[in-house]
Short mmCIF file of C-alpha atoms in Angstrom, two decimals:
data_model
loop_
_atom_site.label_atom_id
_atom_site.label_comp_id
_atom_site.label_asym_id
_atom_site.label_seq_id
_atom_site.Cartn_x
_atom_site.Cartn_y
_atom_site.Cartn_z
CA ALA A 1 -19.84 8.15 39.13
CA GLN A 2 -17.46 8.79 36.58
CA LYS A 3 -14.13 10.03 37.85
CA ILE A 4 -10.91 11.34 35.83
CA THR A 5 -7.81 11.50 37.55
CA GLN A 6 -5.18 13.33 36.52
CA THR A 7 -2.00 13.05 38.92
CA GLN A 8 0.59 15.33 37.66
CA PRO A 9 -0.15 18.58 38.73
CA GLY A 10 3.23 19.56 36.57
CA MET A 11 5.37 19.01 33.91
CA PHE A 12 8.68 19.75 32.87
CA VAL A 13 10.59 18.90 29.47
CA GLN A 14 13.40 20.31 26.83
CA GLU A 15 12.94 20.89 23.10
CA LYS A 16 11.94 18.34 21.10
CA GLU A 17 11.74 15.78 23.59
CA ALA A 18 8.91 13.44 24.08
CA VAL A 19 6.88 13.68 26.80
CA THR A 20 3.46 11.99 28.84
CA LEU A 21 0.78 13.23 30.23
CA ASP A 22 -1.31 10.79 32.61
CA CYS A 23 -4.85 10.20 32.66
CA THR A 24 -6.52 7.44 34.56
CA TYR A 25 -10.54 6.90 34.91
CA ASP A 26 -13.54 5.27 36.72
CA THR A 27 -16.51 4.02 34.87
CA SER A 28 -18.51 1.21 34.82
CA ASP A 29 -19.86 1.64 31.18
CA GLN A 30 -18.89 0.05 28.34
CA SER A 31 -18.43 2.48 25.55
CA TYR A 32 -17.18 5.97 26.84
CA GLY A 33 -15.03 8.83 24.81
CA LEU A 34 -11.95 9.95 26.56
CA PHE A 35 -10.52 13.45 25.07
CA TRP A 36 -7.36 15.96 25.92
CA TYR A 37 -7.97 19.44 25.39
CA LYS A 38 -5.53 22.04 25.65
CA GLN A 39 -5.46 25.60 27.65
CA PRO A 40 -2.49 28.47 26.72
CA SER A 41 -1.93 30.87 29.00
CA SER A 42 -4.06 32.78 26.27
CA GLY A 43 -7.74 30.83 28.24
CA GLU A 44 -9.13 29.38 25.00
CA MET A 45 -9.70 25.43 24.88
CA ILE A 46 -8.46 23.53 22.18
CA PHE A 47 -9.04 19.99 21.35
CA LEU A 48 -6.29 17.91 21.09
CA ILE A 49 -7.35 14.17 20.62
CA TYR A 50 -10.68 11.82 20.91
CA GLN A 51 -10.59 7.92 21.94
CA GLY A 52 -13.39 5.81 21.78
CA SER A 53 -13.60 3.00 24.05
CA TYR A 54 -14.03 0.51 20.66
CA ASP A 55 -11.57 1.81 19.22
CA GLU A 56 -8.84 -0.80 18.37
CA GLN A 57 -6.33 1.68 17.78
CA ASN A 58 -4.64 4.15 19.54
CA ALA A 59 -5.87 7.83 18.32
CA THR A 60 -2.96 10.25 16.56
CA GLU A 61 -3.37 13.28 15.61
CA GLY A 62 0.04 15.13 14.14
CA ARG A 63 2.29 15.18 16.69
CA TYR A 64 -0.29 13.28 19.79
CA SER A 65 -1.29 10.25 20.45
CA LEU A 66 -2.99 8.76 22.82
CA ASN A 67 -1.72 6.01 24.87
CA PHE A 68 -5.02 3.93 25.71
CA GLN A 69 -4.87 0.90 27.85
CA LYS A 70 -8.67 -0.06 29.07
CA ALA A 71 -7.95 -2.78 30.94
CA ARG A 72 -5.95 -0.18 33.47
CA LYS A 73 -8.25 2.38 32.57
CA SER A 74 -5.73 5.13 31.19
CA ALA A 75 -5.45 6.96 28.68
CA ASN A 76 -2.39 8.82 28.47
CA LEU A 77 -1.39 11.87 25.95
CA VAL A 78 1.64 11.27 24.79
CA ILE A 79 3.32 14.61 22.72
CA SER A 80 6.00 13.66 20.38
CA ALA A 81 8.94 16.12 19.70
CA SER A 82 7.95 19.12 21.93
CA GLN A 83 8.30 22.88 21.03
CA LEU A 84 7.98 25.70 22.93
CA GLY A 85 4.12 26.28 21.91
CA ASP A 86 3.21 23.27 23.93
CA SER A 87 3.79 24.97 26.98
CA ALA A 88 0.05 25.27 28.46
CA MET A 89 -2.11 23.84 31.08
CA TYR A 90 -3.67 20.19 29.62
CA PHE A 91 -6.91 18.90 30.64
CA CYS A 92 -8.26 14.98 30.30
CA ALA A 93 -12.00 14.42 30.03
CA MET A 94 -14.97 11.97 29.31
CA ARG A 95 -17.93 11.61 28.89
CA GLU A 96 -20.69 11.21 31.52
CA GLY A 97 -24.28 11.13 29.66
CA THR A 98 -24.47 14.14 27.37
CA ALA A 99 -21.37 16.42 29.23
CA LEU A 100 -18.30 15.82 29.10
CA ILE A 101 -16.12 15.47 32.84
CA PHE A 102 -12.83 17.39 33.25
CA GLY A 103 -9.65 15.78 35.28
CA LYS A 104 -7.59 19.20 37.04
CA GLY A 105 -5.30 19.39 34.50
CA THR A 106 -1.28 18.79 33.92
CA THR A 107 1.05 21.87 33.51
CA LEU A 108 3.54 21.53 30.56
CA SER A 109 6.41 23.54 30.71
CA VAL A 110 8.57 23.19 27.89
CA SER A 111 12.07 24.86 27.65
CA SER A 112 14.56 25.69 25.10
CA ASP B 1 -10.92 31.67 16.75
CA SER B 2 -13.60 28.86 17.74
CA GLY B 3 -16.51 30.17 16.11
CA VAL B 4 -18.01 29.85 19.72
CA THR B 5 -18.34 33.15 20.15
CA GLN B 6 -19.05 35.00 23.75
CA THR B 7 -19.76 38.04 25.53
CA PRO B 8 -18.39 39.75 27.82
CA LYS B 9 -14.50 38.79 27.37
CA HIS B 10 -14.57 40.53 30.98
CA LEU B 11 -16.94 41.89 33.82
CA ILE B 12 -16.38 43.07 36.79
CA THR B 13 -19.34 43.36 39.49
CA ALA B 14 -20.43 43.82 42.81
CA THR B 15 -21.39 41.01 45.19
CA GLY B 16 -25.36 40.69 44.97
CA GLN B 17 -24.95 41.43 41.49
CA ARG B 18 -27.13 39.83 38.83
CA VAL B 19 -24.76 39.26 35.19
CA THR B 20 -25.92 37.96 32.23
CA LEU B 21 -23.24 36.04 29.95
CA ARG B 22 -24.28 35.51 26.24
CA CYS B 23 -23.32 32.64 23.92
CA SER B 24 -23.61 31.70 20.40
CA PRO B 25 -22.63 28.54 19.21
CA ARG B 26 -20.79 27.46 16.55
CA SER B 27 -23.09 27.64 12.69
CA GLY B 28 -24.36 23.92 12.49
CA ASP B 29 -24.42 23.26 16.61
CA LEU B 30 -27.86 22.08 18.46
CA SER B 31 -25.92 21.30 21.35
CA VAL B 32 -24.80 24.52 23.76
CA TYR B 33 -22.73 23.46 27.14
CA TRP B 34 -21.71 26.10 30.05
CA TYR B 35 -18.86 25.42 32.33
CA GLN B 36 -17.09 27.05 35.13
CA GLN B 37 -13.04 27.00 35.48
CA SER B 38 -12.21 27.98 38.81
CA LEU B 39 -8.46 27.91 40.95
CA ASP B 40 -10.26 25.76 43.43
CA GLN B 41 -12.61 23.72 41.57
CA GLY B 42 -11.33 23.25 38.30
CA LEU B 43 -13.31 22.70 35.37
CA GLN B 44 -17.14 22.34 36.37
CA PHE B 45 -20.38 21.13 33.90
CA LEU B 46 -23.10 23.35 34.76
CA ILE B 47 -25.52 22.79 32.48
CA GLN B 48 -26.23 21.68 28.48
CA TYR B 49 -29.07 22.61 25.66
CA TYR B 50 -29.78 20.89 23.24
CA ASN B 51 -31.96 22.17 20.15
CA GLY B 52 -34.05 24.75 22.94
CA GLU B 53 -33.90 21.99 25.78
CA GLU B 54 -32.54 21.43 28.70
CA ARG B 55 -30.63 18.20 28.07
CA ALA B 56 -28.18 17.51 31.45
CA LYS B 57 -27.48 19.58 34.54
CA GLY B 58 -24.62 19.22 36.46
CA ASN B 59 -23.00 21.59 39.33
CA ILE B 60 -24.84 24.31 38.56
CA LEU B 61 -26.36 26.50 41.85
CA GLU B 62 -29.93 26.96 42.41
CA ARG B 63 -28.70 31.75 41.52
CA PHE B 64 -27.89 30.47 38.10
CA SER B 65 -30.01 29.85 35.18
CA ALA B 66 -29.90 29.74 31.60
CA GLN B 67 -32.04 29.06 28.70
CA GLN B 68 -31.29 28.58 24.93
CA PHE B 69 -33.02 30.75 22.51
CA PRO B 70 -34.66 29.52 18.87
CA ASP B 71 -31.67 30.71 17.02
CA LEU B 72 -29.52 28.39 19.20
CA HIS B 73 -27.40 31.18 20.74
CA SER B 74 -28.02 30.80 25.63
CA GLU B 75 -27.21 33.20 28.33
CA LEU B 76 -26.08 31.99 31.92
CA ASN B 77 -27.45 34.48 33.78
CA LEU B 78 -25.70 34.31 37.70
CA SER B 79 -27.96 35.84 40.58
CA SER B 80 -27.06 37.58 44.07
CA LEU B 81 -23.23 37.06 42.88
CA GLU B 82 -21.07 36.07 45.98
CA LEU B 83 -16.91 36.74 45.94
CA GLY B 84 -16.27 32.69 45.26
CA ASP B 85 -18.58 33.39 41.85
CA SER B 86 -15.64 34.63 40.47
CA ALA B 87 -14.47 32.69 37.60
CA LEU B 88 -14.03 32.34 33.74
CA TYR B 89 -17.43 31.01 32.25
CA PHE B 90 -16.85 28.45 29.13
CA CYS B 91 -19.42 28.15 27.23
CA ALA B 92 -19.26 25.02 24.31
CA SER B 93 -20.94 23.85 21.25
CA GLY B 94 -22.05 20.30 19.59
CA LYS B 95 -23.32 19.08 16.81
CA ILE B 96 -24.99 15.84 18.65
CA SER B 97 -25.43 15.13 22.22
CA PHE B 98 -23.91 11.65 22.29
CA GLY B 99 -21.26 9.67 21.05
CA ALA B 100 -18.04 11.37 20.03
CA ASN B 101 -19.15 15.00 20.04
CA VAL B 102 -16.23 17.20 20.54
CA LEU B 103 -16.69 20.11 22.13
CA THR B 104 -15.25 23.30 20.83
CA PHE B 105 -14.64 26.02 23.52
CA GLY B 106 -15.81 29.90 23.16
CA ALA B 107 -13.05 32.12 24.22
CA GLY B 108 -14.49 32.49 27.90
CA SER B 109 -15.93 35.08 29.99
CA ARG B 110 -13.48 36.47 33.14
CA LEU B 111 -16.40 37.56 35.72
CA THR B 112 -14.57 39.17 38.21
CA VAL B 113 -16.90 39.64 41.65
CA LEU B 114 -15.64 42.43 44.07
#
């Protein structure tokens, strides 16, 4: 069975600093996809970034980048120049069959 | 607005009752997924439908059932409700059933069982 592990229950960062949210995964599949979603206090789930296992380049989307280390089975999310609006819960997810399986999440708090 | 519509937004009911949660997927999306989010269990995948057919099952209880209709909207039926069923229920939709299929989530239906 596949598994997603997010070991940081909470992270704190100052505005304009960069922060890395950790995610490790466990799979025996050769082809897989990794996703990051953001859940603000309002509750909705917002897609941030996707990385395919065969993608040679690390994915980037604006201030979000994914530090994909296949041999270590890690897919860390890097947020550059943090903003107050980045305060939220962040979930790492991996495709298992046709569904997405999510980690427990990391709460990010950005202070001014 | 994500384009995925869930109703109702909030629902309060009593133990033993039955409720139906409704989801309209984003235009053009054929796949509908249901997830349950609770404090102790996190985000749990319940069930997936693709173009009207059940495609995958996760940790869905026997008291729960779902279906996807010809117009692609989906309903999640929860029966014999227990206190532990109190949770945020998300519907998500996607265009295809595999690969880099980004799921778009609705705003969720918050169920409180008293």
